[in-house]
Tab-separated table of C-alpha atoms in Angstrom:
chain	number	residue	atom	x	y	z
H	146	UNK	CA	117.689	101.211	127.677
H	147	UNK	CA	118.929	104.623	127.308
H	148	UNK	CA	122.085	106.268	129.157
H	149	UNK	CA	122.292	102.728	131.270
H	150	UNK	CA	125.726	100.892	132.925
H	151	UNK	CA	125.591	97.443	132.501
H	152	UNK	CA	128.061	94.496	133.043
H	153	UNK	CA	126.577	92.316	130.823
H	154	UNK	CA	128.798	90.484	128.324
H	155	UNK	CA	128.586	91.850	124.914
H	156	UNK	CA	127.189	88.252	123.734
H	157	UNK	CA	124.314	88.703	125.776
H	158	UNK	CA	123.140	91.315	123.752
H	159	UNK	CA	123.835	91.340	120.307
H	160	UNK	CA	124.546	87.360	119.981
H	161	UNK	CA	127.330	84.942	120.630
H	162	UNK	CA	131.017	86.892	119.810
H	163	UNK	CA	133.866	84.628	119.852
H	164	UNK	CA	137.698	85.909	120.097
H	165	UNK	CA	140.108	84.784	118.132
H	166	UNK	CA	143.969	84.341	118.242
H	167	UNK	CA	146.675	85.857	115.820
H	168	UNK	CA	146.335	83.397	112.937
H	169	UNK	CA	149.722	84.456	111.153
H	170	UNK	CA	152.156	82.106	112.497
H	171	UNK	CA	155.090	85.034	111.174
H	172	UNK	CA	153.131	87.744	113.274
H	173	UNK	CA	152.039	85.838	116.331
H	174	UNK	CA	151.894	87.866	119.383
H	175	UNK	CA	153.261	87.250	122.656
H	176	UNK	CA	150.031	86.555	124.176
H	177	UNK	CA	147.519	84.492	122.251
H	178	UNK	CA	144.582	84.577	125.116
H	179	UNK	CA	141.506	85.659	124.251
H	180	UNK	CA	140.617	89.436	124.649
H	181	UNK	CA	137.115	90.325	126.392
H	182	UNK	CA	134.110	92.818	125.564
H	183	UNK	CA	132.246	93.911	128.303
H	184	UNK	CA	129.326	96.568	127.477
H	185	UNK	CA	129.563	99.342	130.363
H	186	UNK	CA	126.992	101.257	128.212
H	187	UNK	CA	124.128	101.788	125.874
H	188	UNK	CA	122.748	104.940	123.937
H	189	UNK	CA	120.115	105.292	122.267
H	190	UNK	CA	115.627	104.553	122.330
H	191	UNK	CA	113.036	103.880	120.512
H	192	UNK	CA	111.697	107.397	121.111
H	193	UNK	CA	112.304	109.976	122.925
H	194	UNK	CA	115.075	112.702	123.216
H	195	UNK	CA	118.122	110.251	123.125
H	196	UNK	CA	116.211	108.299	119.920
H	197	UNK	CA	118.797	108.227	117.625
H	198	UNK	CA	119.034	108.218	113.566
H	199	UNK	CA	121.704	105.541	111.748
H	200	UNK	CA	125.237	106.873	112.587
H	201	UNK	CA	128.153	108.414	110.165
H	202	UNK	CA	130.459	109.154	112.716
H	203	UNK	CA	130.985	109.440	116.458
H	204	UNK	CA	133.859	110.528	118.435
H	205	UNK	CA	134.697	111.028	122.425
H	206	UNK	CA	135.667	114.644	123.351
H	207	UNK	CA	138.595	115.567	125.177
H	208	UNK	CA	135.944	116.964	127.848
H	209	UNK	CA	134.797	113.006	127.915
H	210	UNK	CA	131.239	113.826	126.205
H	211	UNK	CA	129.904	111.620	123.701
H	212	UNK	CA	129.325	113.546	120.084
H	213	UNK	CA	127.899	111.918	117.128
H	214	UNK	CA	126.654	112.692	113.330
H	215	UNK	CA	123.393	111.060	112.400
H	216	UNK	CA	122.157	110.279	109.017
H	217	UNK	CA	120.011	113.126	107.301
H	218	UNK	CA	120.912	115.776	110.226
H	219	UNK	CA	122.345	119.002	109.630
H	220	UNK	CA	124.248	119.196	113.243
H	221	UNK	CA	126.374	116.812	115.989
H	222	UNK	CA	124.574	115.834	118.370
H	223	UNK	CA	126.553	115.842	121.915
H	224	UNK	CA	125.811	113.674	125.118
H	225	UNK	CA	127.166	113.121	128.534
H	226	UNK	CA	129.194	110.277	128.845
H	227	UNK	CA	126.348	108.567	131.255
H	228	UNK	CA	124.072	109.086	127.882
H	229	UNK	CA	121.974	112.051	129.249
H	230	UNK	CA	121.502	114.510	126.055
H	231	UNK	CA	123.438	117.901	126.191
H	232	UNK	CA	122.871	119.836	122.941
H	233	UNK	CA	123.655	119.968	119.601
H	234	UNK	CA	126.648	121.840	117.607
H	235	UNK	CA	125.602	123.647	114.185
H	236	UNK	CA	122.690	124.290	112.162
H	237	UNK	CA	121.796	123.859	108.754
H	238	UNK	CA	122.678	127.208	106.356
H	239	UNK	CA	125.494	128.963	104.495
H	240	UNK	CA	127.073	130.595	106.742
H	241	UNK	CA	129.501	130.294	109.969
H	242	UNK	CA	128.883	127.529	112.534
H	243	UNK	CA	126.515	126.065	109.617
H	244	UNK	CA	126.054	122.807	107.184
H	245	UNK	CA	125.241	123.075	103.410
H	246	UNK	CA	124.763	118.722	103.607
H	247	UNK	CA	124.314	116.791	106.238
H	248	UNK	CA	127.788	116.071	108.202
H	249	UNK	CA	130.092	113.352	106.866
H	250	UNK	CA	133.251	113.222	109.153
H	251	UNK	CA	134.633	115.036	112.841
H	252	UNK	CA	137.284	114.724	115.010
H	253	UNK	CA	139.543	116.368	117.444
H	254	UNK	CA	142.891	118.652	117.158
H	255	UNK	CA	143.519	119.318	120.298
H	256	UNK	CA	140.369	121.156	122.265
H	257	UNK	CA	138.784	121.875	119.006
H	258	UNK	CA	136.219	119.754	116.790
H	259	UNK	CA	136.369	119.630	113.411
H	260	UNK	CA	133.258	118.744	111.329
H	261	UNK	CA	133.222	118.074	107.809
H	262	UNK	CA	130.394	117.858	105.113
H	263	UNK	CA	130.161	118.200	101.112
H	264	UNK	CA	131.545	121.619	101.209
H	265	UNK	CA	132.843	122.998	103.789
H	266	UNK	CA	134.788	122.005	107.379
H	267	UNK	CA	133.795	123.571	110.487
H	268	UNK	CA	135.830	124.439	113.572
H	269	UNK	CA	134.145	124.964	116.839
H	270	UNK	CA	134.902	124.882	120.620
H	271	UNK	CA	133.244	122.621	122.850
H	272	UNK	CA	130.801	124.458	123.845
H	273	UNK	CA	129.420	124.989	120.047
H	274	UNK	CA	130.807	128.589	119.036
H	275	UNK	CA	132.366	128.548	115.429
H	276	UNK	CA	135.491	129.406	114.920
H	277	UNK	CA	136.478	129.144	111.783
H	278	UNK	CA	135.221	127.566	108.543
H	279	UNK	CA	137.204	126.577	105.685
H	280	UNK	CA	135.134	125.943	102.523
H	281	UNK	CA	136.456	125.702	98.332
H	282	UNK	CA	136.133	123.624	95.463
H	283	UNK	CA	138.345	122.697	93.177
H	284	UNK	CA	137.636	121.067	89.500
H	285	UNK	CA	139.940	118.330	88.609
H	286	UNK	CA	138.812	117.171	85.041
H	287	UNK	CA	141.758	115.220	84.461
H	288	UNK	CA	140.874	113.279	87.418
H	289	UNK	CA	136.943	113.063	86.706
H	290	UNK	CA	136.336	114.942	89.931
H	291	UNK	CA	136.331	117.831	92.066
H	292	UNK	CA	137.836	118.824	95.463
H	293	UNK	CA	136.018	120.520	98.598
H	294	UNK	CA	137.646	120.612	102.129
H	295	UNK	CA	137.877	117.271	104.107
H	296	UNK	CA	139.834	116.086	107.206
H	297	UNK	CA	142.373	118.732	108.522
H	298	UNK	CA	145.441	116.891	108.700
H	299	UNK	CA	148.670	118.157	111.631
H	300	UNK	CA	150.119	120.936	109.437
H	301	UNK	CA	146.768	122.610	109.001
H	302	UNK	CA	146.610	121.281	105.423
H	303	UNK	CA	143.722	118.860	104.384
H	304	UNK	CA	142.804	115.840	102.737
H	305	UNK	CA	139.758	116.694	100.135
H	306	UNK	CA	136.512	115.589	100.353
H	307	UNK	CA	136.047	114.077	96.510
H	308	UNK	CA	132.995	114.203	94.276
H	309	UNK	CA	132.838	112.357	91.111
H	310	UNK	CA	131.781	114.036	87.363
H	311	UNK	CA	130.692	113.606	84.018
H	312	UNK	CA	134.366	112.060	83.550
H	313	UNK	CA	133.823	109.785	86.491
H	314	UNK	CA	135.852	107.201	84.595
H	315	UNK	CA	138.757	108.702	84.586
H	316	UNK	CA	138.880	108.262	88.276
H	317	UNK	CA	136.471	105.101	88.942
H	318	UNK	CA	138.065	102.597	86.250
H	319	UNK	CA	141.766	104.057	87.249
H	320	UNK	CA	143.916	100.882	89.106
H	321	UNK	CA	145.924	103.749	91.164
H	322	UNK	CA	144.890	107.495	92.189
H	323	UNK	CA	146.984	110.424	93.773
H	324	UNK	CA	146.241	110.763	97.137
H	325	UNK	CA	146.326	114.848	97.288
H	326	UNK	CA	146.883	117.624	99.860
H	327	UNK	CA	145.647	120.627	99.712
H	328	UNK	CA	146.034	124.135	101.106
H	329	UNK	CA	143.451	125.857	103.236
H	330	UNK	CA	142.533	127.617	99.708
H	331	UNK	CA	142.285	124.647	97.913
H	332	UNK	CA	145.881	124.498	96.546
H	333	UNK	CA	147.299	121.522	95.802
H	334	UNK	CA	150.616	121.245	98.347
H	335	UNK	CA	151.407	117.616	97.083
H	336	UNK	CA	150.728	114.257	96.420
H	337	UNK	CA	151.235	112.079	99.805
H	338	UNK	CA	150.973	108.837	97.591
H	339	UNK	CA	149.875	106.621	94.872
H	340	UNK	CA	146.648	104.473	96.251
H	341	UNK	CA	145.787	101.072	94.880
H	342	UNK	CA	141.653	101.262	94.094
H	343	UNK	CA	140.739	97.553	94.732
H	344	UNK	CA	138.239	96.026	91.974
H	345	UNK	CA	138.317	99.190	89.563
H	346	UNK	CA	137.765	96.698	86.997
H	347	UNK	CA	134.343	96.213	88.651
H	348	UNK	CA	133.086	99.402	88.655
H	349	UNK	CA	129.344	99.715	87.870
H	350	UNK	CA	127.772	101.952	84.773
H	351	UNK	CA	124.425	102.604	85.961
H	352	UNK	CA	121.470	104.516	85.199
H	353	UNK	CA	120.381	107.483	87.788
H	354	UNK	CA	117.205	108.751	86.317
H	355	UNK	CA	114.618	108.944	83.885
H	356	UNK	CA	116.856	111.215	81.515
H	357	UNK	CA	118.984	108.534	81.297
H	358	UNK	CA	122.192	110.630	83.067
H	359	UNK	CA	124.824	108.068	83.641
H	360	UNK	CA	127.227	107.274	86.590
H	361	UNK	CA	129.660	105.229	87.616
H	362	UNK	CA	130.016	103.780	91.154
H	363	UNK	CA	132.441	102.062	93.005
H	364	UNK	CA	131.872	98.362	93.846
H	365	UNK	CA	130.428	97.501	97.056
H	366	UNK	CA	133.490	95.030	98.034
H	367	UNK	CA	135.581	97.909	97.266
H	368	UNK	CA	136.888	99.144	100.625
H	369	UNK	CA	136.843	102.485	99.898
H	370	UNK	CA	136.032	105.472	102.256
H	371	UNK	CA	133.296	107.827	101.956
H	372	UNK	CA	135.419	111.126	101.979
H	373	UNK	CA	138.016	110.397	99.213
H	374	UNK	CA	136.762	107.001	97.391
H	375	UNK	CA	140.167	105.522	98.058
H	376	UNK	CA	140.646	102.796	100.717
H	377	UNK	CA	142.542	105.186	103.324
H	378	UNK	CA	141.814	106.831	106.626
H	379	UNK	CA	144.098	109.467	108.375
H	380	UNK	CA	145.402	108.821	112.259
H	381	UNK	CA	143.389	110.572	114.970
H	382	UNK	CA	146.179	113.381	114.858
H	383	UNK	CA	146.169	113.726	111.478
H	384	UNK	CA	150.012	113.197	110.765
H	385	UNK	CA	149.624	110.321	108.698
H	386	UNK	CA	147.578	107.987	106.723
H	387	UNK	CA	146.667	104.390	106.893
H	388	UNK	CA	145.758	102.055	103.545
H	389	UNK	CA	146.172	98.976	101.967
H	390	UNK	CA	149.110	99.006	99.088
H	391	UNK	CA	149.487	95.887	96.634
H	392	UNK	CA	147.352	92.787	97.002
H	393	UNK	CA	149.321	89.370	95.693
H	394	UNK	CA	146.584	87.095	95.872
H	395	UNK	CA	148.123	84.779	92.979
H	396	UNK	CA	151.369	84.445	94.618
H	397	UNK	CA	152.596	81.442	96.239
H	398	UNK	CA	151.754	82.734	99.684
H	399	UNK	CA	149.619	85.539	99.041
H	400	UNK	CA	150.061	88.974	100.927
H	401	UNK	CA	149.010	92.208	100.876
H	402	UNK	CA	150.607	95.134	101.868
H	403	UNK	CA	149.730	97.236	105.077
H	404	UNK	CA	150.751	100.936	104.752
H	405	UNK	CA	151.257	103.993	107.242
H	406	UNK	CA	152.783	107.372	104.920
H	407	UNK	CA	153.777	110.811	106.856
H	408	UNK	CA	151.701	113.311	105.015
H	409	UNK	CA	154.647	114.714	103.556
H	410	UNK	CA	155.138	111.638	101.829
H	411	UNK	CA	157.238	109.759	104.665
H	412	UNK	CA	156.737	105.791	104.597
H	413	UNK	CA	156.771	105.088	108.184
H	414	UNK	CA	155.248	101.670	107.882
H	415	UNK	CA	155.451	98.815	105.192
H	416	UNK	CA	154.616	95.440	106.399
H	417	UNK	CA	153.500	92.197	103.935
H	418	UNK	CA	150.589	90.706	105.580
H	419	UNK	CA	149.838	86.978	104.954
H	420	UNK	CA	146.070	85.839	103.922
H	421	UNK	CA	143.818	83.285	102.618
H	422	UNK	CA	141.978	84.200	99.420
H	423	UNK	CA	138.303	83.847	100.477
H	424	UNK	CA	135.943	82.988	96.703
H	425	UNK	CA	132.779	85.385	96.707
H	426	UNK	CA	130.144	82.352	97.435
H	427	UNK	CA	126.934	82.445	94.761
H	428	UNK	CA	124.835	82.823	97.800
H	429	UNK	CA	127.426	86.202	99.033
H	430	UNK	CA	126.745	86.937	95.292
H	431	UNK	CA	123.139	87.435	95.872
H	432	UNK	CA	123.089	88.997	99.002
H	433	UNK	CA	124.962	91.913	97.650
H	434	UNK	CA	122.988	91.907	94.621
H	435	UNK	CA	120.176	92.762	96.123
H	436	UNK	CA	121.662	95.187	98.979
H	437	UNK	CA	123.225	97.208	95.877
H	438	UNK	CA	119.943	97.166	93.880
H	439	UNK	CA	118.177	98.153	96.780
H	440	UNK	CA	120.598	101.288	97.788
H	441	UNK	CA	120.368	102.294	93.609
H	442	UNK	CA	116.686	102.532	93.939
H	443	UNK	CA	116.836	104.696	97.411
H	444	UNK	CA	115.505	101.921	99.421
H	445	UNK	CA	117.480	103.155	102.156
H	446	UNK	CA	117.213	106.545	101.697
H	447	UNK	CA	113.780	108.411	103.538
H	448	UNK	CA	111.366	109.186	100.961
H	449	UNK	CA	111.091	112.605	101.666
H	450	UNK	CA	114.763	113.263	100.888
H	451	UNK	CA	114.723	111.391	97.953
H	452	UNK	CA	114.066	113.469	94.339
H	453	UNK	CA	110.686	113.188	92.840
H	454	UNK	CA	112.019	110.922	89.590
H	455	UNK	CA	114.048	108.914	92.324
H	456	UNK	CA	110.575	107.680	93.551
H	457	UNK	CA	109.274	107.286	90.095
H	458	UNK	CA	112.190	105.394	88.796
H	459	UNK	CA	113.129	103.234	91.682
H	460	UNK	CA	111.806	99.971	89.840
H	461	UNK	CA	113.833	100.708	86.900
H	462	UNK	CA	116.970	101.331	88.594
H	463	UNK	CA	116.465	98.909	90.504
H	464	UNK	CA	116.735	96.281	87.833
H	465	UNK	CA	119.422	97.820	85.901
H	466	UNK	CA	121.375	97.573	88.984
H	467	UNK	CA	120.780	94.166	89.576
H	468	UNK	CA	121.904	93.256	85.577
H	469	UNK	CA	125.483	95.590	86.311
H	470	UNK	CA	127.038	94.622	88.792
H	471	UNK	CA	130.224	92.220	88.227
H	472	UNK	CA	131.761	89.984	90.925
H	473	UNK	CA	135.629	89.137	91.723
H	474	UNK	CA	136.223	85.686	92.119
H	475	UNK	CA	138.000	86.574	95.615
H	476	UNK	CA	137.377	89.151	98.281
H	477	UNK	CA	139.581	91.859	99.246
H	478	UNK	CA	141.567	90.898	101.646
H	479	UNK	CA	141.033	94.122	103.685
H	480	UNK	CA	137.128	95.163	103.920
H	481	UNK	CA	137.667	98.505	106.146
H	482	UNK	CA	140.192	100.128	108.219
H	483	UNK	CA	139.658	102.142	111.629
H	484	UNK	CA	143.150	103.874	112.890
H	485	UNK	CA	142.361	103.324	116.413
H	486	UNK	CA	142.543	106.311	119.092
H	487	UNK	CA	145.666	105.387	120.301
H	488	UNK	CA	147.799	104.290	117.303
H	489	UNK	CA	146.499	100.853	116.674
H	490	UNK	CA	145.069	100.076	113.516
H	491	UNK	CA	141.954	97.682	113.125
H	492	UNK	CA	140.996	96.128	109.980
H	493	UNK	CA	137.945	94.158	108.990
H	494	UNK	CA	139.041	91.194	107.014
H	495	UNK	CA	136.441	89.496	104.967
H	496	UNK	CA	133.003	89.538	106.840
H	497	UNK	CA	131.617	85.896	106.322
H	498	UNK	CA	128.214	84.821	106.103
H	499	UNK	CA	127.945	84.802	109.908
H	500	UNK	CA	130.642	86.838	111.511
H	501	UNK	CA	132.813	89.864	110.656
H	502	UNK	CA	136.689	89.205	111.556
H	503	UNK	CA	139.173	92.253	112.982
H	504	UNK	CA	142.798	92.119	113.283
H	505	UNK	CA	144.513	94.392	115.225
H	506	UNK	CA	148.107	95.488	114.417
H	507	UNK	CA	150.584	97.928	116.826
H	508	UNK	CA	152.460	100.932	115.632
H	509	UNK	CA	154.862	98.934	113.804
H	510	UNK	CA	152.574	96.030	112.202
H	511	UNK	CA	152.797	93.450	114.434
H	512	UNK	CA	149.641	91.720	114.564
H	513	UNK	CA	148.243	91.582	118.309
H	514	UNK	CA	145.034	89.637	118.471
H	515	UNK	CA	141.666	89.417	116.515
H	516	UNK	CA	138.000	89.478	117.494
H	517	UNK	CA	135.237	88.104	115.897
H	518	UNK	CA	131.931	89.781	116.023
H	519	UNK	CA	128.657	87.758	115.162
H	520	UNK	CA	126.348	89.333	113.286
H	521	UNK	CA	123.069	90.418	115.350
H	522	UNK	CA	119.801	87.513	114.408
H	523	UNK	CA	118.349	89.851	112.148
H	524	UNK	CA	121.834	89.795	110.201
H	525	UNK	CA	123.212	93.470	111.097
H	526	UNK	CA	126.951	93.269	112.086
H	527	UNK	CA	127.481	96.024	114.459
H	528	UNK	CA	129.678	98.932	113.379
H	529	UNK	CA	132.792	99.758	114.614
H	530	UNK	CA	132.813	103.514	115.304
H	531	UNK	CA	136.006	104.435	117.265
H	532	UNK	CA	138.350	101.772	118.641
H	533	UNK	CA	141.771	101.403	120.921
H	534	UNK	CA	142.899	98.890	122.760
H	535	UNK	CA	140.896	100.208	126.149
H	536	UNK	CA	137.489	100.287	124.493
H	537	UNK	CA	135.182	99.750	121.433
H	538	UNK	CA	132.416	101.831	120.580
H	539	UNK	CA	129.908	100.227	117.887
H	540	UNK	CA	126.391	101.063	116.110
H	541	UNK	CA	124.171	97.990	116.866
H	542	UNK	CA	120.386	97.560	116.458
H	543	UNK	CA	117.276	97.015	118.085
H	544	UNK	CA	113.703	96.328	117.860
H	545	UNK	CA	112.298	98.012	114.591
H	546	UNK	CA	115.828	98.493	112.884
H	547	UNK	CA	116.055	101.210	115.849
H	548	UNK	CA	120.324	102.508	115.638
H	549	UNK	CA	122.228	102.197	119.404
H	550	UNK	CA	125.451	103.022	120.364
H	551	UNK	CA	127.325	100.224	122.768
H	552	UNK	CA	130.608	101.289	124.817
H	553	UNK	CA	132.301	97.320	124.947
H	554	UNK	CA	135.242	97.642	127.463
H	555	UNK	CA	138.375	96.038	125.732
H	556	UNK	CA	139.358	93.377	128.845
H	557	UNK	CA	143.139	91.785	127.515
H	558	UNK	CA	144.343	88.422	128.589
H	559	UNK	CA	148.061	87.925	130.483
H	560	UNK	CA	147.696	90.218	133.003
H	561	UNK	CA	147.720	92.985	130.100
H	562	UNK	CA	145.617	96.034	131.672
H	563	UNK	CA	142.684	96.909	128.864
């Protein structure tokens, strides 16, 4: 159904989604009533020009255009709100206006879009022309890893896009990181803060290929984020960050700390969220077993991007996988965090067998309302891409594992406009 308006409830196509009230007596917000989804449109086909790859990122233009990074593509692919195509941005190459990877990350500062991939981050104007490109990399041994350009934060510094090393454990079995900032030339301006790495005490020593070169990787509970390997995200203006501080799970009433830091190193929110340590079931146990074992051995990774001894060696790492990986006996409290478009921030508590539960929290913490999304029959629980409090835009699939964007239209109880 590609480029179509619909008013059809979001339950009606993906599965039953049931909204939640607040459940934090402390934080309860004035109006407990039920907020509404209503999907106003879909994107996306089985074939065809709008066919789309699985998404990494997606993000709504100040000219009201619809841009998004597929898996495996070396561009951003850009449609018109109403989900006819209208061109792509970038090329694969070395040079200006091009990708050395595939895209990881984009967003806005002010009427230009950033794009970021392993190496470099590209400026351009809406209409595609590059206008700048900001590329280094920086070896941190001490840290087992090295630096390259991520997201552009307010000042015009950046937050790096990390890479992991030979002394990968220096980093990946380290309880706390630095958070860094560095200069357009890859200086190091400061550290914004100290960041709590969830489960380092489950990373995973595995096996890559058939010369028996190690690695360490993070756990897949960890909530960690694909740019830095530390559970935080920036704001959409780039003038702070957003993470999870220190978990108390074996306190009395357990908490966990919900943070927002200035990038110059301002705390400008600290608030002590109640929760209920949920145990990591034997059947959860599984389940992720077998989804790591099966990302290890490039299962989800299209054969012809995959290296040759990656498609010799997939049964092997496969099963050493499967015998490394370590459970908690609880799960993070936090399982991802979107900073919504306009200041909100969304975060995925733990996804149950069924369902996958947000809370959303205001500018200063106050918890507002949370929304449970159901997890699609064939067990896929669509992806929150970019989120406010007017609308929620989410990767869901289709027939034949075929990726679709959804616009749901955030509908607030109270008389509160959405």
């Amino acid at each position: 159904m590609s480029g179509s308006l619909s008013s059809v409830r979001v339950f009606a196509a993906i599965g039953a989604i049931v909204f939640l009230p607040a459940i934090a007596a402390a934080q309860q917000p004035a109006c407990d009533a039920p907020w509404q989804l209503v999907e106003t449109l879909r994107l996306g086909s089985v074939d065809g020009e709008d066919a789309l790859s699985p998404l990494r990122a997606m993000n709504t233009g100040p000219d009201g255009r619809i841009y998004l990074i597929q898996a495996w593509e070396y561009s951003v692919t850009v449609f018109e709100l109403d989900g006819r195509p209208a061109g792509r941005i970038g090329r694969a190459g070395g040079g200006p206006g091009e990708f050395g990877s595939d895209p990881r990350r984009m967003g806005w500062r002010a009427d230009t879009l950033w794009v970021s991939d392993r190496f470099t981050t590209q400026f351009f104007l809406a209409d595609g022309t590059s206008v700048r490109q900001v590329s280094f990399k920086i070896p941190m041994p001490a840290e087992g890893s090295a630096f390259a350009p991520g997201t552009p934060l307010a000042d015009g510094t950046f937050l790096p896009y990390r890479t992991v090393n030979q002394q990968e454990e220096r980093f990946m079995l380290s309880r706390q990181a630095p958070l860094r900032r560095l200069s357009a030339s890859g200086e190091i301006v400061d550290t914004i803060a100290m960041v709590e790495r969830h489960l380092a005490d489950h990373a995973i020593q595995r096996e890559t290929d058939d010369r028996g070169f190690g690695l360490m990787t993070s756990h897949p509970l960890m909530p960690a984020d694909h740019e830095s390997w530390l559970p935080v995200v920036a704001v959409a203006d780039g003038s702070a960050v957003v993470f999870i501080g220190e978990v108390r799970p074996e306190d009395e009433h357990p908490t966990f700390d919900l943070l927002r830091i200035g990038i110059a190193g301002d705390t400008t929110l600290r608030r002590a969220v109640p929760y209920v340590p949920q145990p990591v079931t034997r059947e959860e146990r599984e389940t992720i077993r077998e989804r790591f074992a099966a990302r290890i051995a490039g299962d989800l990774t299209p054969e012809r991007l995959r290296p040759p001894w990656g498609i010799r060696d997939a049964e092997r790492r496969r099963r050493i996988a499967r015998e490394s990986i370590t459970f908690p006996e609880t799960h993070p409290p936090v399982g991802r965090i979107v900073a919504g478009s306009d200041g909100s921030i969304w975060l995925r508590r733990e996804t149950l067998p069924r369902a996958a539960t947000w809370e959303i929290y205001d500018e200063q913490g106050n918890l507002e309302g949370s929304v449970r999304i159901e997890r699609q029959p064939d067990g896929y629980v669509p992806y929150i891409l970019q989120a406010s409090r007017n609308e929620v835009w989410v990767q869901i699939r289709g027939a034949f594992d075929v990726p679709y964007i959804a616009r749901w239209e955030v509908r607030r109880g109270c008389g509160q406009a959405g």
